[in-house]
Amino acid sequence: MRTRLLSCIAGAACAVAGVVAANAHHAFSAEFDSNRPIRLEGTVTEWEWINPHAWINLDVVNEAGETEKWRIEGGAPNALLRRGWSKDSLPPGTEIIVEGFLARDGAMRASGREITFADGRKLFVGATGIGAPQAGEE
């Protein structure tokens, strides 16, 4: 009887944890606008290799000569590994060009699609999923 009660409690805890995790994740279209593409050139200040999405912190100098702090959301680290990324791919100081889509709320945040390095290499950094633009779509 005690084992059955503990099993029920453990099962309920797992169910609650699953709901919390599912609610924490979002569809692309809930946060970003596929009708607002952006191209940013800047310097990496931090590469956050974390779940559920990796983040690039980027210093971008605007037209007024002021430095803006941008955050670029990428895919999950596991997906990025399969695309050629590693936790060491973007050390601070790396100059990159980011193509992606602006946040709906107007913040200096974007969903990255493709990163171009100074040597011309390109890597797909984007997340995929519900509402995310597919290749060739914008």
PDB file of C-alpha atoms in Angstrom:
ATOM      1  CA  MET A   1       0.000   0.000   0.000  1.00  0.00           C
ATOM      2  CA  ARG A   2       2.795   2.382   0.920  1.00  0.00           C
ATOM      3  CA  THR A   3       4.634   1.618  -2.338  1.00  0.00           C
ATOM      4  CA  ARG A   4       1.486   2.326  -4.325  1.00  0.00           C
ATOM      5  CA  LEU A   5       0.976   5.664  -2.552  1.00  0.00           C
ATOM      6  CA  LEU A   6       4.591   6.682  -3.227  1.00  0.00           C
ATOM      7  CA  SER A   7       4.205   5.697  -6.886  1.00  0.00           C
ATOM      8  CA  CYS A   8       1.079   7.860  -7.194  1.00  0.00           C
ATOM      9  CA  ILE A   9       2.829  10.828  -5.581  1.00  0.00           C
ATOM     10  CA  ALA A  10       5.876  10.411  -7.829  1.00  0.00           C
ATOM     11  CA  GLY A  11       3.653  10.153 -10.906  1.00  0.00           C
ATOM     12  CA  ALA A  12       1.742  13.299  -9.964  1.00  0.00           C
ATOM     13  CA  ALA A  13       4.994  15.184  -9.383  1.00  0.00           C
ATOM     14  CA  CYS A  14       6.276  14.161 -12.829  1.00  0.00           C
ATOM     15  CA  ALA A  15       3.014  15.260 -14.447  1.00  0.00           C
ATOM     16  CA  VAL A  16       3.206  18.682 -12.774  1.00  0.00           C
ATOM     17  CA  ALA A  17       6.860  19.072 -13.782  1.00  0.00           C
ATOM     18  CA  GLY A  18       5.959  18.246 -17.393  1.00  0.00           C
ATOM     19  CA  VAL A  19       3.225  20.877 -17.479  1.00  0.00           C
ATOM     20  CA  VAL A  20       5.561  23.515 -16.028  1.00  0.00           C
ATOM     21  CA  ALA A  21       8.269  22.680 -18.594  1.00  0.00           C
ATOM     22  CA  ALA A  22       5.781  22.760 -21.473  1.00  0.00           C
ATOM     23  CA  ASN A  23       4.455  26.143 -20.378  1.00  0.00           C
ATOM     24  CA  ALA A  24       7.981  27.560 -20.109  1.00  0.00           C
ATOM     25  CA  HIS A  25       8.663  26.834 -23.780  1.00  0.00           C
ATOM     26  CA  HIS A  26       7.061  28.983 -26.454  1.00  0.00           C
ATOM     27  CA  ALA A  27       6.157  28.930 -30.107  1.00  0.00           C
ATOM     28  CA  PHE A  28       8.288  31.169 -32.344  1.00  0.00           C
ATOM     29  CA  SER A  29       5.283  33.240 -33.407  1.00  0.00           C
ATOM     30  CA  ALA A  30       4.320  33.992 -29.807  1.00  0.00           C
ATOM     31  CA  GLU A  31       7.517  35.949 -29.224  1.00  0.00           C
ATOM     32  CA  PHE A  32       9.002  36.854 -32.624  1.00  0.00           C
ATOM     33  CA  ASP A  33       7.604  38.360 -35.836  1.00  0.00           C
ATOM     34  CA  SER A  34       8.488  36.592 -39.100  1.00  0.00           C
ATOM     35  CA  ASN A  35       7.400  39.757 -40.949  1.00  0.00           C
ATOM     36  CA  ARG A  36      10.143  41.816 -39.257  1.00  0.00           C
ATOM     37  CA  PRO A  37      13.520  40.461 -40.421  1.00  0.00           C
ATOM     38  CA  ILE A  38      16.633  42.080 -38.997  1.00  0.00           C
ATOM     39  CA  ARG A  39      20.339  42.068 -39.814  1.00  0.00           C
ATOM     40  CA  LEU A  40      22.752  42.947 -37.006  1.00  0.00           C
ATOM     41  CA  GLU A  41      26.531  43.333 -37.128  1.00  0.00           C
ATOM     42  CA  GLY A  42      28.274  43.225 -33.800  1.00  0.00           C
ATOM     43  CA  THR A  43      30.654  41.758 -31.275  1.00  0.00           C
ATOM     44  CA  VAL A  44      29.810  38.766 -29.116  1.00  0.00           C
ATOM     45  CA  THR A  45      29.980  39.550 -25.392  1.00  0.00           C
ATOM     46  CA  GLU A  46      28.646  36.201 -24.168  1.00  0.00           C
ATOM     47  CA  TRP A  47      27.512  32.869 -25.640  1.00  0.00           C
ATOM     48  CA  GLU A  48      25.033  31.170 -23.324  1.00  0.00           C
ATOM     49  CA  TRP A  49      25.004  27.437 -24.090  1.00  0.00           C
ATOM     50  CA  ILE A  50      21.842  26.643 -22.101  1.00  0.00           C
ATOM     51  CA  ASN A  51      18.512  24.839 -22.516  1.00  0.00           C
ATOM     52  CA  PRO A  52      15.934  25.237 -23.864  1.00  0.00           C
ATOM     53  CA  HIS A  53      17.615  27.803 -26.185  1.00  0.00           C
ATOM     54  CA  ALA A  54      21.165  29.060 -26.559  1.00  0.00           C
ATOM     55  CA  TRP A  55      21.578  32.848 -26.397  1.00  0.00           C
ATOM     56  CA  ILE A  56      24.076  35.212 -28.023  1.00  0.00           C
ATOM     57  CA  ASN A  57      24.690  38.514 -26.248  1.00  0.00           C
ATOM     58  CA  LEU A  58      25.835  40.999 -28.862  1.00  0.00           C
ATOM     59  CA  ASP A  59      27.111  44.580 -28.749  1.00  0.00           C
ATOM     60  CA  VAL A  60      25.865  46.458 -31.819  1.00  0.00           C
ATOM     61  CA  VAL A  61      26.885  50.036 -32.625  1.00  0.00           C
ATOM     62  CA  ASN A  62      23.831  51.914 -33.925  1.00  0.00           C
ATOM     63  CA  GLU A  63      23.730  54.780 -36.456  1.00  0.00           C
ATOM     64  CA  ALA A  64      24.196  57.345 -33.651  1.00  0.00           C
ATOM     65  CA  GLY A  65      27.433  55.615 -32.607  1.00  0.00           C
ATOM     66  CA  GLU A  66      25.917  54.240 -29.396  1.00  0.00           C
ATOM     67  CA  THR A  67      26.394  50.636 -28.324  1.00  0.00           C
ATOM     68  CA  GLU A  68      23.199  48.638 -28.010  1.00  0.00           C
ATOM     69  CA  LYS A  69      23.024  45.379 -26.053  1.00  0.00           C
ATOM     70  CA  TRP A  70      21.145  42.756 -28.089  1.00  0.00           C
ATOM     71  CA  ARG A  71      20.112  39.199 -27.146  1.00  0.00           C
ATOM     72  CA  ILE A  72      19.765  36.657 -29.923  1.00  0.00           C
ATOM     73  CA  GLU A  73      17.906  33.418 -29.290  1.00  0.00           C
ATOM     74  CA  GLY A  74      19.176  30.304 -31.005  1.00  0.00           C
ATOM     75  CA  GLY A  75      18.143  26.699 -31.089  1.00  0.00           C
ATOM     76  CA  ALA A  76      18.632  24.128 -28.353  1.00  0.00           C
ATOM     77  CA  PRO A  77      22.266  23.147 -27.709  1.00  0.00           C
ATOM     78  CA  ASN A  78      21.567  19.559 -28.832  1.00  0.00           C
ATOM     79  CA  ALA A  79      20.200  20.766 -32.185  1.00  0.00           C
ATOM     80  CA  LEU A  80      23.067  23.240 -32.567  1.00  0.00           C
ATOM     81  CA  LEU A  81      25.637  20.466 -32.012  1.00  0.00           C
ATOM     82  CA  ARG A  82      24.188  18.615 -35.001  1.00  0.00           C
ATOM     83  CA  ARG A  83      24.573  21.805 -37.084  1.00  0.00           C
ATOM     84  CA  GLY A  84      28.271  22.237 -36.313  1.00  0.00           C
ATOM     85  CA  TRP A  85      28.135  24.435 -33.202  1.00  0.00           C
ATOM     86  CA  SER A  86      29.856  23.835 -29.872  1.00  0.00           C
ATOM     87  CA  LYS A  87      29.937  25.635 -26.541  1.00  0.00           C
ATOM     88  CA  ASP A  88      33.214  27.217 -27.748  1.00  0.00           C
ATOM     89  CA  SER A  89      31.919  28.485 -31.125  1.00  0.00           C
ATOM     90  CA  LEU A  90      31.402  32.122 -30.086  1.00  0.00           C
ATOM     91  CA  PRO A  91      34.057  33.372 -27.672  1.00  0.00           C
ATOM     92  CA  PRO A  92      33.709  36.978 -26.478  1.00  0.00           C
ATOM     93  CA  GLY A  93      35.117  39.385 -29.036  1.00  0.00           C
ATOM     94  CA  THR A  94      33.969  37.388 -32.080  1.00  0.00           C
ATOM     95  CA  GLU A  95      32.654  39.666 -34.835  1.00  0.00           C
ATOM     96  CA  ILE A  96      29.506  38.276 -36.466  1.00  0.00           C
ATOM     97  CA  ILE A  97      26.541  39.189 -38.621  1.00  0.00           C
ATOM     98  CA  VAL A  98      23.192  37.883 -37.407  1.00  0.00           C
ATOM     99  CA  GLU A  99      20.140  37.516 -39.610  1.00  0.00           C
ATOM    100  CA  GLY A 100      16.915  36.834 -37.814  1.00  0.00           C
ATOM    101  CA  PHE A 101      13.562  38.180 -36.693  1.00  0.00           C
ATOM    102  CA  LEU A 102      12.673  40.908 -34.185  1.00  0.00           C
ATOM    103  CA  ALA A 103      10.854  40.340 -30.928  1.00  0.00           C
ATOM    104  CA  ARG A 104       7.183  41.313 -31.002  1.00  0.00           C
ATOM    105  CA  ASP A 105       7.502  43.440 -27.850  1.00  0.00           C
ATOM    106  CA  GLY A 106      10.062  45.838 -29.373  1.00  0.00           C
ATOM    107  CA  ALA A 107      12.906  44.769 -27.067  1.00  0.00           C
ATOM    108  CA  MET A 108      16.464  44.515 -28.381  1.00  0.00           C
ATOM    109  CA  ARG A 109      15.980  40.789 -28.799  1.00  0.00           C
ATOM    110  CA  ALA A 110      15.698  38.615 -31.881  1.00  0.00           C
ATOM    111  CA  SER A 111      15.399  35.028 -32.958  1.00  0.00           C
ATOM    112  CA  GLY A 112      18.549  34.264 -34.909  1.00  0.00           C
ATOM    113  CA  ARG A 113      18.416  32.356 -38.155  1.00  0.00           C
ATOM    114  CA  GLU A 114      21.903  32.486 -39.620  1.00  0.00           C
ATOM    115  CA  ILE A 115      25.261  33.682 -38.335  1.00  0.00           C
ATOM    116  CA  THR A 116      28.012  34.822 -40.703  1.00  0.00           C
ATOM    117  CA  PHE A 117      31.568  34.866 -39.355  1.00  0.00           C
ATOM    118  CA  ALA A 118      34.301  37.308 -40.449  1.00  0.00           C
ATOM    119  CA  ASP A 119      35.851  34.558 -42.635  1.00  0.00           C
ATOM    120  CA  GLY A 120      32.555  34.105 -44.506  1.00  0.00           C
ATOM    121  CA  ARG A 121      31.482  30.842 -42.825  1.00  0.00           C
ATOM    122  CA  LYS A 122      27.777  30.605 -42.163  1.00  0.00           C
ATOM    123  CA  LEU A 123      25.968  28.496 -39.594  1.00  0.00           C
ATOM    124  CA  PHE A 124      22.242  28.113 -39.008  1.00  0.00           C
ATOM    125  CA  VAL A 125      21.495  29.080 -35.405  1.00  0.00           C
ATOM    126  CA  GLY A 126      17.719  29.269 -35.561  1.00  0.00           C
ATOM    127  CA  ALA A 127      15.143  27.426 -33.616  1.00  0.00           C
ATOM    128  CA  THR A 128      12.575  25.396 -35.456  1.00  0.00           C
ATOM    129  CA  GLY A 129       9.073  24.624 -34.422  1.00  0.00           C
ATOM    130  CA  ILE A 130       5.552  25.956 -34.458  1.00  0.00           C
ATOM    131  CA  GLY A 131       5.469  29.327 -36.179  1.00  0.00           C
ATOM    132  CA  ALA A 132       9.185  29.490 -37.031  1.00  0.00           C
ATOM    133  CA  PRO A 133       9.854  30.566 -40.622  1.00  0.00           C
ATOM    134  CA  GLN A 134      11.156  27.795 -42.838  1.00  0.00           C
ATOM    135  CA  ALA A 135      14.198  28.200 -45.108  1.00  0.00           C
ATOM    136  CA  GLY A 136      13.450  30.653 -47.912  1.00  0.00           C
ATOM    137  CA  GLU A 137      10.410  32.023 -46.070  1.00  0.00           C
ATOM    138  CA  GLU A 138      10.335  35.574 -44.680  1.00  0.00           C
TER     139      GLU A 138
END
